[in-house]
PDB file of C-alpha atoms and ligand atoms in Angstrom:
ATOM      1  CA  MET A  26     -12.303  26.698 -14.331  1.00 59.00           C
ATOM      2  CA  ASN A  27      -9.475  24.317 -15.563  1.00 66.00           C
ATOM      3  CA  ARG A  28      -9.788  20.654 -14.861  1.00 62.00           C
ATOM      4  CA  ARG A  29      -6.095  21.822 -13.013  1.00 65.00           C
ATOM      5  CA  SER A  30      -7.917  24.297 -10.770  1.00 72.00           C
ATOM      6  CA  ALA A  31     -10.584  22.072 -10.590  1.00 69.00           C
ATOM      7  CA  ALA A  32      -8.482  19.691  -8.848  1.00 72.00           C
ATOM      8  CA  GLU A  33      -7.100  21.804  -7.021  1.00 70.00           C
ATOM      9  CA  ALA A  34     -10.400  22.792  -5.582  1.00 82.00           C
ATOM     10  CA  TYR A  35     -11.999  19.462  -4.631  1.00 93.00           C
ATOM     11  CA  GLU A  36      -9.183  17.249  -3.921  1.00 96.00           C
ATOM     12  CA  LYS A  37      -7.470  17.176  -0.610  1.00 97.00           C
ATOM     13  CA  VAL A  38      -4.120  14.818  -1.855  1.00 97.00           C
ATOM     14  CA  PRO A  39      -2.414  15.460  -5.082  1.00 97.00           C
ATOM     15  CA  THR A  40      -3.690  12.627  -7.325  1.00 97.00           C
ATOM     16  CA  SER A  41      -1.682  11.521 -10.436  1.00 97.00           C
ATOM     17  CA  ILE A  42      -4.443  10.007 -13.234  1.00 97.00           C
ATOM     18  CA  PHE A  43      -2.015   8.213 -15.387  1.00 98.00           C
ATOM     19  CA  GLU A  44      -3.193   6.044 -18.615  1.00 98.00           C
ATOM     20  CA  SER A  45      -2.761   2.927 -17.468  1.00 98.00           C
ATOM     21  CA  SER A  46      -1.557   1.009 -14.454  1.00 98.00           C
ATOM     22  CA  SER A  47       1.442   0.073 -15.943  1.00 97.00           C
ATOM     23  CA  ALA A  48       2.132   4.041 -16.734  1.00 98.00           C
ATOM     24  CA  ALA A  49       1.609   4.752 -13.070  1.00 98.00           C
ATOM     25  CA  ALA A  50       3.557   1.477 -11.831  1.00 98.00           C
ATOM     26  CA  ALA A  51       6.604   2.900 -14.129  1.00 98.00           C
ATOM     27  CA  SER A  52       6.723   6.116 -12.512  1.00 98.00           C
ATOM     28  CA  LEU A  53       6.732   4.850  -9.350  1.00 98.00           C
ATOM     29  CA  ALA A  54       8.947   2.429  -9.425  1.00 98.00           C
ATOM     30  CA  LYS A  55      11.638   5.288 -11.680  1.00 98.00           C
ATOM     31  CA  GLU A  56      10.886   7.350  -7.891  1.00 98.00           C
ATOM     32  CA  VAL A  57      11.955   3.989  -5.414  1.00 98.00           C
ATOM     33  CA  ARG A  58      14.998   3.696  -8.157  1.00 98.00           C
ATOM     34  CA  GLU A  59      16.195   6.984  -7.496  1.00 98.00           C
ATOM     35  CA  LEU A  60      15.698   7.072  -3.628  1.00 98.00           C
ATOM     36  CA  ILE A  61      17.548   3.350  -3.499  1.00 98.00           C
ATOM     37  CA  GLU A  62      20.766   4.975  -5.716  1.00 98.00           C
ATOM     38  CA  ALA A  63      20.074   8.116  -3.502  1.00 98.00           C
ATOM     39  CA  ARG A  64      20.549   5.821  -0.501  1.00 97.00           C
ATOM     40  CA  ASN A  65      23.192   4.009  -1.645  1.00 95.00           C
ATOM     41  CA  LYS A  66      25.677   7.573  -2.566  1.00 96.00           C
ATOM     42  CA  GLU A  67      25.059   7.930   1.553  1.00 96.00           C
ATOM     43  CA  GLY A  68      25.995   4.470   2.311  1.00 96.00           C
ATOM     44  CA  LYS A  69      22.371   3.984   4.053  1.00 96.00           C
ATOM     45  CA  PRO A  70      19.630   1.490   3.229  1.00 98.00           C
ATOM     46  CA  ALA A  71      16.376   2.565   1.646  1.00 98.00           C
ATOM     47  CA  ILE A  72      13.115   1.305   3.888  1.00 98.00           C
ATOM     48  CA  LEU A  73      10.636   0.432   1.679  1.00 98.00           C
ATOM     49  CA  GLY A  74       6.667  -0.190   3.126  1.00 99.00           C
ATOM     50  CA  LEU A  75       5.424  -2.814   0.896  1.00 99.00           C
ATOM     51  CA  ALA A  76       1.896  -3.809   0.211  1.00 98.00           C
ATOM     52  CA  THR A  77       0.436  -6.686  -1.043  1.00 98.00           C
ATOM     53  CA  GLY A  78      -2.772  -7.516  -3.211  1.00 96.00           C
ATOM     54  CA  SER A  79      -3.706  -7.036  -7.143  1.00 97.00           C
ATOM     55  CA  THR A  80      -2.723  -3.266  -7.154  1.00 98.00           C
ATOM     56  CA  PRO A  81       1.234  -3.528  -6.614  1.00 98.00           C
ATOM     57  CA  VAL A  82       1.631  -6.206  -9.155  1.00 98.00           C
ATOM     58  CA  PRO A  83       2.618  -4.458 -12.118  1.00 98.00           C
ATOM     59  CA  PHE A  84       5.208  -1.901  -9.576  1.00 98.00           C
ATOM     60  CA  TYR A  85       6.130  -5.027  -8.593  1.00 98.00           C
ATOM     61  CA  ARG A  86       6.897  -6.116 -12.473  1.00 98.00           C
ATOM     62  CA  GLU A  87       9.141  -3.036 -13.219  1.00 98.00           C
ATOM     63  CA  LEU A  88      11.153  -3.135 -10.035  1.00 98.00           C
ATOM     64  CA  ILE A  89      12.051  -6.951 -11.372  1.00 98.00           C
ATOM     65  CA  ARG A  90      12.780  -5.029 -14.775  1.00 98.00           C
ATOM     66  CA  LEU A  91      14.986  -2.940 -12.784  1.00 98.00           C
ATOM     67  CA  HIS A  92      16.404  -5.125 -11.253  1.00 98.00           C
ATOM     68  CA  ARG A  93      17.153  -7.468 -13.990  1.00 98.00           C
ATOM     69  CA  GLU A  94      17.697  -5.376 -17.345  1.00 98.00           C
ATOM     70  CA  GLU A  95      19.167  -1.921 -15.766  1.00 98.00           C
ATOM     71  CA  GLY A  96      21.319  -3.868 -12.849  1.00 97.00           C
ATOM     72  CA  LEU A  97      19.762  -2.335  -9.888  1.00 98.00           C
ATOM     73  CA  SER A  98      20.101  -3.709  -6.546  1.00 98.00           C
ATOM     74  CA  PHE A  99      18.067  -4.138  -3.501  1.00 98.00           C
ATOM     75  CA  LYS A 100      21.589  -5.740  -1.336  1.00 98.00           C
ATOM     76  CA  ASN A 101      20.929  -2.112   0.529  1.00 97.00           C
ATOM     77  CA  VAL A 102      17.132  -2.040   0.619  1.00 98.00           C
ATOM     78  CA  ILE A 103      15.594  -3.080   3.635  1.00 98.00           C
ATOM     79  CA  THR A 104      11.517  -3.654   3.673  1.00 99.00           C
ATOM     80  CA  PHE A 105       8.750  -3.499   6.025  1.00 99.00           C
ATOM     81  CA  ASN A 106       5.411  -5.214   4.648  1.00 98.00           C
ATOM     82  CA  LEU A 107       2.035  -3.549   5.899  1.00 98.00           C
ATOM     83  CA  ASP A 108      -0.221  -6.669   6.964  1.00 98.00           C
ATOM     84  CA  GLU A 109      -0.117 -10.686   6.979  1.00 98.00           C
ATOM     85  CA  TYR A 110      -3.412 -13.336   7.690  1.00 98.00           C
ATOM     86  CA  TYR A 111      -3.712 -13.839  11.171  1.00 98.00           C
ATOM     87  CA  GLY A 112      -3.482 -17.531  11.185  1.00 97.00           C
ATOM     88  CA  LEU A 113      -2.108 -18.424   8.121  1.00 97.00           C
ATOM     89  CA  GLY A 114       1.913 -20.172   8.003  1.00 97.00           C
ATOM     90  CA  SER A 115       4.803 -18.041   5.957  1.00 96.00           C
ATOM     91  CA  ASP A 116       4.491 -21.652   3.715  1.00 95.00           C
ATOM     92  CA  HIS A 117       0.788 -21.101   3.268  1.00 97.00           C
ATOM     93  CA  PRO A 118      -0.180 -20.213  -0.769  1.00 97.00           C
ATOM     94  CA  GLU A 119      -2.302 -17.481   0.339  1.00 97.00           C
ATOM     95  CA  SER A 120       0.399 -15.890   2.725  1.00 98.00           C
ATOM     96  CA  TYR A 121       1.705 -13.000   2.003  1.00 98.00           C
ATOM     97  CA  TYR A 122       4.720 -13.693   2.881  1.00 98.00           C
ATOM     98  CA  ARG A 123       4.837 -16.487   0.247  1.00 98.00           C
ATOM     99  CA  PHE A 124       2.757 -13.778  -1.900  1.00 98.00           C
ATOM    100  CA  MET A 125       6.148 -11.439  -1.856  1.00 98.00           C
ATOM    101  CA  CYS A 126       8.118 -13.855  -2.400  1.00 98.00           C
ATOM    102  CA  ASP A 127       6.447 -15.112  -5.235  1.00 98.00           C
ATOM    103  CA  GLN A 128       5.748 -11.604  -7.008  1.00 98.00           C
ATOM    104  CA  LEU A 129       8.952  -9.750  -6.167  1.00 98.00           C
ATOM    105  CA  PHE A 130      11.717 -11.279  -3.131  1.00 98.00           C
ATOM    106  CA  ASP A 131      12.382 -14.634  -5.329  1.00 98.00           C
ATOM    107  CA  HIS A 132      13.404 -12.400  -8.382  1.00 98.00           C
ATOM    108  CA  ILE A 133      15.741 -10.014  -7.006  1.00 98.00           C
ATOM    109  CA  ASP A 134      18.934  -9.872  -4.734  1.00 98.00           C
ATOM    110  CA  ILE A 135      17.370  -8.523  -1.372  1.00 98.00           C
ATOM    111  CA  PRO A 136      19.339 -10.145   1.531  1.00 98.00           C
ATOM    112  CA  LYS A 137      16.589 -12.646   3.385  1.00 97.00           C
ATOM    113  CA  GLU A 138      17.134 -10.878   6.712  1.00 98.00           C
ATOM    114  CA  ASN A 139      16.308  -7.562   5.636  1.00 98.00           C
ATOM    115  CA  ILE A 140      12.591  -8.693   5.008  1.00 98.00           C
ATOM    116  CA  HIS A 141       9.996  -8.010   7.198  1.00 98.00           C
ATOM    117  CA  LEU A 142       6.283  -9.286   7.597  1.00 98.00           C
ATOM    118  CA  PRO A 143       4.041  -9.594  10.875  1.00 98.00           C
ATOM    119  CA  SER A 144       4.122 -13.178  11.725  1.00 98.00           C
ATOM    120  CA  GLY A 145       0.614 -15.041  10.811  1.00 98.00           C
ATOM    121  CA  THR A 146       0.964 -17.877  13.782  1.00 98.00           C
ATOM    122  CA  VAL A 147       2.457 -15.694  17.028  1.00 98.00           C
ATOM    123  CA  PRO A 148       0.427 -17.361  19.470  1.00 98.00           C
ATOM    124  CA  GLY A 149      -2.440 -15.554  20.760  1.00 97.00           C
ATOM    125  CA  ASP A 150      -0.841 -14.330  24.119  1.00 98.00           C
ATOM    126  CA  GLN A 151       2.544 -12.961  21.983  1.00 98.00           C
ATOM    127  CA  VAL A 152       0.470 -11.406  19.240  1.00 98.00           C
ATOM    128  CA  PHE A 153       0.804  -7.779  21.113  1.00 98.00           C
ATOM    129  CA  GLU A 154       4.613  -8.449  22.367  1.00 98.00           C
ATOM    130  CA  HIS A 155       5.105  -9.324  18.281  1.00 98.00           C
ATOM    131  CA  CYS A 156       2.904  -5.861  17.413  1.00 98.00           C
ATOM    132  CA  ARG A 157       5.480  -3.923  19.724  1.00 98.00           C
ATOM    133  CA  GLN A 158       8.577  -5.151  18.194  1.00 98.00           C
ATOM    134  CA  TYR A 159       7.471  -5.118  15.031  1.00 98.00           C
ATOM    135  CA  GLU A 160       6.834  -1.069  15.311  1.00 98.00           C
ATOM    136  CA  GLU A 161      10.580  -1.153  17.222  1.00 98.00           C
ATOM    137  CA  MET A 162      11.903  -2.481  14.263  1.00 98.00           C
ATOM    138  CA  ILE A 163      10.611  -0.015  11.445  1.00 98.00           C
ATOM    139  CA  ASP A 164      12.124   2.331  14.500  1.00 98.00           C
ATOM    140  CA  ALA A 165      15.342   1.072  14.581  1.00 98.00           C
ATOM    141  CA  ALA A 166      15.945   0.984  10.792  1.00 98.00           C
ATOM    142  CA  GLY A 167      14.696   4.990  10.922  1.00 97.00           C
ATOM    143  CA  GLY A 168      11.359   4.623   9.712  1.00 98.00           C
ATOM    144  CA  VAL A 169      10.082   4.246   6.419  1.00 98.00           C
ATOM    145  CA  ASP A 170      11.115   6.294   3.723  1.00 98.00           C
ATOM    146  CA  PHE A 171       8.535   5.180   1.207  1.00 98.00           C
ATOM    147  CA  GLN A 172       5.469   3.157   1.935  1.00 99.00           C
ATOM    148  CA  ILE A 173       3.717   1.795  -0.864  1.00 98.00           C
ATOM    149  CA  LEU A 174      -0.301   1.277  -0.487  1.00 98.00           C
ATOM    150  CA  GLY A 175      -3.831  -0.460  -1.815  1.00 98.00           C
ATOM    151  CA  ILE A 176      -6.980   0.335  -1.377  1.00 98.00           C
ATOM    152  CA  GLY A 177      -9.553  -1.610   0.109  1.00 96.00           C
ATOM    153  CA  ARG A 178     -12.966  -1.261  -1.264  1.00 93.00           C
ATOM    154  CA  THR A 179     -14.004   0.008   2.511  1.00 94.00           C
ATOM    155  CA  GLY A 180     -11.213   2.318   2.520  1.00 97.00           C
ATOM    156  CA  HIS A 181      -8.391   0.531   4.424  1.00 97.00           C
ATOM    157  CA  ILE A 182      -4.929   0.995   3.800  1.00 98.00           C
ATOM    158  CA  GLY A 183      -3.100  -1.951   5.326  1.00 98.00           C
ATOM    159  CA  PHE A 184      -5.837  -3.888   7.185  1.00 98.00           C
ATOM    160  CA  ASN A 185      -7.123  -0.709   8.398  1.00 98.00           C
ATOM    161  CA  GLU A 186     -10.786  -1.613   8.403  1.00 97.00           C
ATOM    162  CA  PRO A 187     -13.228   1.332   9.569  1.00 97.00           C
ATOM    163  CA  GLY A 188     -13.219   2.846  12.623  1.00 98.00           C
ATOM    164  CA  SER A 189      -9.533   2.091  13.144  1.00 98.00           C
ATOM    165  CA  SER A 190      -8.314   5.796  14.357  1.00 98.00           C
ATOM    166  CA  ARG A 191      -5.686   8.008  13.513  1.00 98.00           C
ATOM    167  CA  GLU A 192      -3.454   7.206  15.941  1.00 98.00           C
ATOM    168  CA  SER A 193      -3.667   3.373  16.291  1.00 98.00           C
ATOM    169  CA  LEU A 194      -0.376   0.983  15.337  1.00 98.00           C
ATOM    170  CA  THR A 195       0.516  -2.215  14.786  1.00 98.00           C
ATOM    171  CA  ARG A 196      -1.842  -5.020  15.755  1.00 98.00           C
ATOM    172  CA  ARG A 197      -4.737  -7.592  15.142  1.00 98.00           C
ATOM    173  CA  ILE A 198      -7.793  -6.151  13.583  1.00 98.00           C
ATOM    174  CA  THR A 199     -10.877  -8.249  12.772  1.00 97.00           C
ATOM    175  CA  LEU A 200     -11.364  -8.309   9.349  1.00 97.00           C
ATOM    176  CA  ASP A 201     -14.700  -6.392   7.400  1.00 95.00           C
ATOM    177  CA  ARG A 202     -16.839  -8.584   5.781  1.00 95.00           C
ATOM    178  CA  ILE A 203     -16.563  -6.758   2.536  1.00 94.00           C
ATOM    179  CA  THR A 204     -12.325  -7.157   2.663  1.00 95.00           C
ATOM    180  CA  ARG A 205     -13.349 -11.252   3.461  1.00 97.00           C
ATOM    181  CA  GLN A 206     -15.746 -11.233   0.069  1.00 97.00           C
ATOM    182  CA  ASP A 207     -13.084  -9.951  -1.902  1.00 94.00           C
ATOM    183  CA  ALA A 208     -10.507 -12.299  -0.685  1.00 96.00           C
ATOM    184  CA  ALA A 209     -12.946 -15.247  -1.371  1.00 97.00           C
ATOM    185  CA  ALA A 210     -12.196 -16.423  -4.612  1.00 96.00           C
ATOM    186  CA  ASP A 211      -8.439 -16.606  -3.581  1.00 95.00           C
ATOM    187  CA  PHE A 212      -9.472 -18.558  -0.362  1.00 97.00           C
ATOM    188  CA  ARG A 213     -12.011 -20.715  -2.556  1.00 96.00           C
ATOM    189  CA  GLY A 214     -14.739 -19.415  -0.630  1.00 97.00           C
ATOM    190  CA  GLU A 215     -15.536 -16.635   1.827  1.00 97.00           C
ATOM    191  CA  GLU A 216     -15.634 -19.417   5.233  1.00 97.00           C
ATOM    192  CA  ASN A 217     -11.977 -20.001   4.158  1.00 97.00           C
ATOM    193  CA  VAL A 218     -10.536 -16.602   4.577  1.00 98.00           C
ATOM    194  CA  PRO A 219      -9.011 -15.613   7.319  1.00 98.00           C
ATOM    195  CA  ARG A 220     -11.258 -13.202   9.808  1.00 98.00           C
ATOM    196  CA  PHE A 221      -8.095 -11.477  11.586  1.00 98.00           C
ATOM    197  CA  ALA A 222      -4.984 -10.275  10.658  1.00 98.00           C
ATOM    198  CA  ILE A 223      -2.163  -8.240  11.679  1.00 98.00           C
ATOM    199  CA  THR A 224      -1.483  -4.565  10.355  1.00 98.00           C
ATOM    200  CA  MET A 225       0.885  -1.759  10.861  1.00 98.00           C
ATOM    201  CA  GLY A 226      -1.653   0.547  12.177  1.00 98.00           C
ATOM    202  CA  VAL A 227      -3.284   4.351  10.577  1.00 98.00           C
ATOM    203  CA  GLY A 228      -0.093   5.709  12.829  1.00 98.00           C
ATOM    204  CA  THR A 229       2.381   3.118  11.602  1.00 98.00           C
ATOM    205  CA  ILE A 230       1.746   4.142   8.029  1.00 98.00           C
ATOM    206  CA  LEU A 231       1.645   8.075   8.637  1.00 98.00           C
ATOM    207  CA  ARG A 232       5.220   8.519  10.036  1.00 98.00           C
ATOM    208  CA  ALA A 233       6.143   7.056   6.752  1.00 98.00           C
ATOM    209  CA  LYS A 234       8.505   9.888   5.260  1.00 98.00           C
ATOM    210  CA  GLN A 235       6.731   9.645   1.362  1.00 98.00           C
ATOM    211  CA  ILE A 236       3.719   7.927   0.501  1.00 99.00           C
ATOM    212  CA  VAL A 237       1.965   6.497  -2.522  1.00 99.00           C
ATOM    213  CA  LEU A 238      -1.807   5.365  -2.862  1.00 98.00           C
ATOM    214  CA  MET A 239      -2.313   3.223  -5.857  1.00 98.00           C
ATOM    215  CA  ALA A 240      -5.835   2.680  -6.867  1.00 98.00           C
ATOM    216  CA  TRP A 241      -6.476   1.075 -10.598  1.00 98.00           C
ATOM    217  CA  GLY A 242      -9.985   0.385 -12.093  1.00 98.00           C
ATOM    218  CA  GLU A 243     -13.693   1.368 -11.898  1.00 97.00           C
ATOM    219  CA  ASN A 244     -14.580  -0.830  -8.558  1.00 96.00           C
ATOM    220  CA  LYS A 245     -12.122   1.641  -6.812  1.00 98.00           C
ATOM    221  CA  ALA A 246     -13.621   4.762  -8.060  1.00 98.00           C
ATOM    222  CA  GLY A 247     -16.436   5.372  -5.172  1.00 98.00           C
ATOM    223  CA  VAL A 248     -13.341   4.698  -2.643  1.00 98.00           C
ATOM    224  CA  VAL A 249     -10.851   7.165  -4.266  1.00 98.00           C
ATOM    225  CA  ALA A 250     -13.293  10.302  -4.475  1.00 98.00           C
ATOM    226  CA  ARG A 251     -14.056   9.888  -0.490  1.00 98.00           C
ATOM    227  CA  ALA A 252     -10.590   9.285   0.315  1.00 98.00           C
ATOM    228  CA  VAL A 253      -9.286  12.271  -1.845  1.00 98.00           C
ATOM    229  CA  GLU A 254     -12.405  14.630  -1.740  1.00 98.00           C
ATOM    230  CA  GLY A 255     -14.494  13.702   1.257  1.00 98.00           C
ATOM    231  CA  PRO A 256     -13.813  14.474   5.239  1.00 98.00           C
ATOM    232  CA  VAL A 257     -11.143  12.740   7.027  1.00 98.00           C
ATOM    233  CA  THR A 258     -12.957  10.161   9.304  1.00 98.00           C
ATOM    234  CA  ASP A 259     -11.963   6.831  10.629  1.00 98.00           C
ATOM    235  CA  ALA A 260     -14.717   5.742   7.811  1.00 98.00           C
ATOM    236  CA  VAL A 261     -12.777   5.425   5.236  1.00 98.00           C
ATOM    237  CA  SER A 262      -8.826   5.193   6.596  1.00 98.00           C
ATOM    238  CA  ALA A 263      -7.310   6.282   3.554  1.00 98.00           C
ATOM    239  CA  SER A 264      -8.331   9.582   3.976  1.00 98.00           C
ATOM    240  CA  PHE A 265      -6.312  10.114   6.900  1.00 98.00           C
ATOM    241  CA  LEU A 266      -3.492  10.502   4.020  1.00 98.00           C
ATOM    242  CA  GLN A 267      -4.966  13.797   3.722  1.00 98.00           C
ATOM    243  CA  ASP A 268      -3.165  15.212   7.135  1.00 97.00           C
ATOM    244  CA  HIS A 269       0.381  13.279   5.726  1.00 98.00           C
ATOM    245  CA  GLU A 270       2.439  16.450   4.325  1.00 97.00           C
ATOM    246  CA  THR A 271       3.683  13.990   0.950  1.00 98.00           C
ATOM    247  CA  ALA A 272       0.763  11.659   0.131  1.00 98.00           C
ATOM    248  CA  ARG A 273       0.042  11.378  -3.222  1.00 98.00           C
ATOM    249  CA  PHE A 274      -2.489   9.183  -5.272  1.00 98.00           C
ATOM    250  CA  PHE A 275      -1.286   7.351  -7.649  1.00 98.00           C
ATOM    251  CA  ILE A 276      -4.660   6.072 -10.343  1.00 98.00           C
ATOM    252  CA  ASP A 277      -5.334   4.983 -13.541  1.00 98.00           C
ATOM    253  CA  GLN A 278      -8.628   6.870 -15.381  1.00 97.00           C
ATOM    254  CA  ALA A 279     -10.972   4.093 -14.541  1.00 98.00           C
ATOM    255  CA  ALA A 280     -10.459   4.353 -10.845  1.00 98.00           C
ATOM    256  CA  SER A 281     -10.494   8.512 -11.129  1.00 97.00           C
ATOM    257  CA  ARG A 282     -14.034   8.166 -12.833  1.00 97.00           C
ATOM    258  CA  GLU A 283     -15.841   9.540  -9.691  1.00 97.00           C
ATOM    259  CA  LEU A 284     -13.736  12.436  -9.115  1.00 96.00           C
ATOM    260  CA  THR A 285     -15.391  15.372  -9.068  1.00 95.00           C
ATOM    261  CA  ARG A 286     -12.966  16.949 -11.879  1.00 93.00           C
ATOM    262  CA  ILE A 287     -13.838  13.811 -13.828  1.00 94.00           C
ATOM    263  CA  LYS A 288     -17.361  14.197 -13.480  1.00 90.00           C
ATOM    264  CA  LEU A 289     -17.671  18.292 -13.995  1.00 82.00           C
ATOM    265  CA  PRO A 290     -20.165  18.918 -16.951  1.00 68.00           C
ATOM    266  CA  CYS A 291     -17.936  20.534 -19.670  1.00 67.00           C
ATOM    267  CA  TRP A 292     -19.753  23.910 -19.634  1.00 67.00           C
ATOM    268  CA  TRP A 293     -17.899  24.014 -15.873  1.00 62.00           C
ATOM    269  CA  VAL A 294     -14.510  23.220 -16.555  1.00 57.00           C
ATOM    270  CA  ARG A 295     -14.385  25.243 -19.952  1.00 51.00           C
TER     271      ARG A 295
HETATM  272  P1  PGA B 322      -6.242  -5.204  -4.028  1.00 70.55           P
HETATM  273  O1  PGA B 322      -6.522  -5.057  -2.505  1.00 70.55           O
HETATM  274  O2  PGA B 322      -4.890  -4.939  -4.724  1.00 70.55           O
HETATM  275  O3  PGA B 322      -6.112  -6.693  -4.627  1.00 70.55           O
HETATM  276  O4  PGA B 322      -7.434  -5.070  -5.102  1.00 70.55           O
HETATM  277  C1  PGA B 322      -6.295  -3.843  -2.082  1.00 70.55           C
HETATM  278  C2  PGA B 322      -6.518  -3.673  -0.713  1.00 70.55           C
HETATM  279  O5  PGA B 322      -7.248  -4.376  -0.238  1.00 70.55           O
HETATM  280  O6  PGA B 322      -5.591  -3.058   0.038  1.00 70.55           O
END
């Protein structure tokens, strides 16, 4: 059995292993560029689903480079972000709105009105309606063409923590302890990390036409293997991507270490 067939035997989502996160980000940015240009030719907007966290940063850097050095325009791009911390205003330094402006939006020519994130400050009694409207806006734009994802150590995509159903839609959720621990450094202490967030649901994400999940580093290797090779289960939200027609994983070598094709002994794959 060679490594390619080992991958096919065990991996239930097509998974590309790259030399580095920047090589993966460049490959992904090239695909997104082609989508934007194809949509431009048709006179239609490209609808991108975007993620926050450290994972997509090299991808955003590459999009900015394509804009600055190669003239890629985002005038015809509409974006929907996955999630926002509940309780943080858009001007809070740790809000995902701020993050997106710093990491991408302030450096490209996307019109402000084309940018969408859930609001972190919608009053409690209006959260349900706000989430319903977010779903409606995505549908009204024609649905997400290309959804970018990271993965949390809990297996979350967006903030869909363990227990989120395959059908779940945009809603307010309680953040998992592990997720809050992982965010503690950004907030100078776990006690400062918001307890809730508004996130697109698993069902919302699965409606996207194309999906790429990125993961870098050894601390993601275990959860990547569970999502790619394990059973489809609400204990690992990313495993639901196995049921999506076009979902793919782009990972670096460190994040691939727990995959069977990497762990198999040489005598087995020879
Ligand atoms: P990270 O977070 O990119 O900061 O690792 C990923 C996630 O929680 O989805």
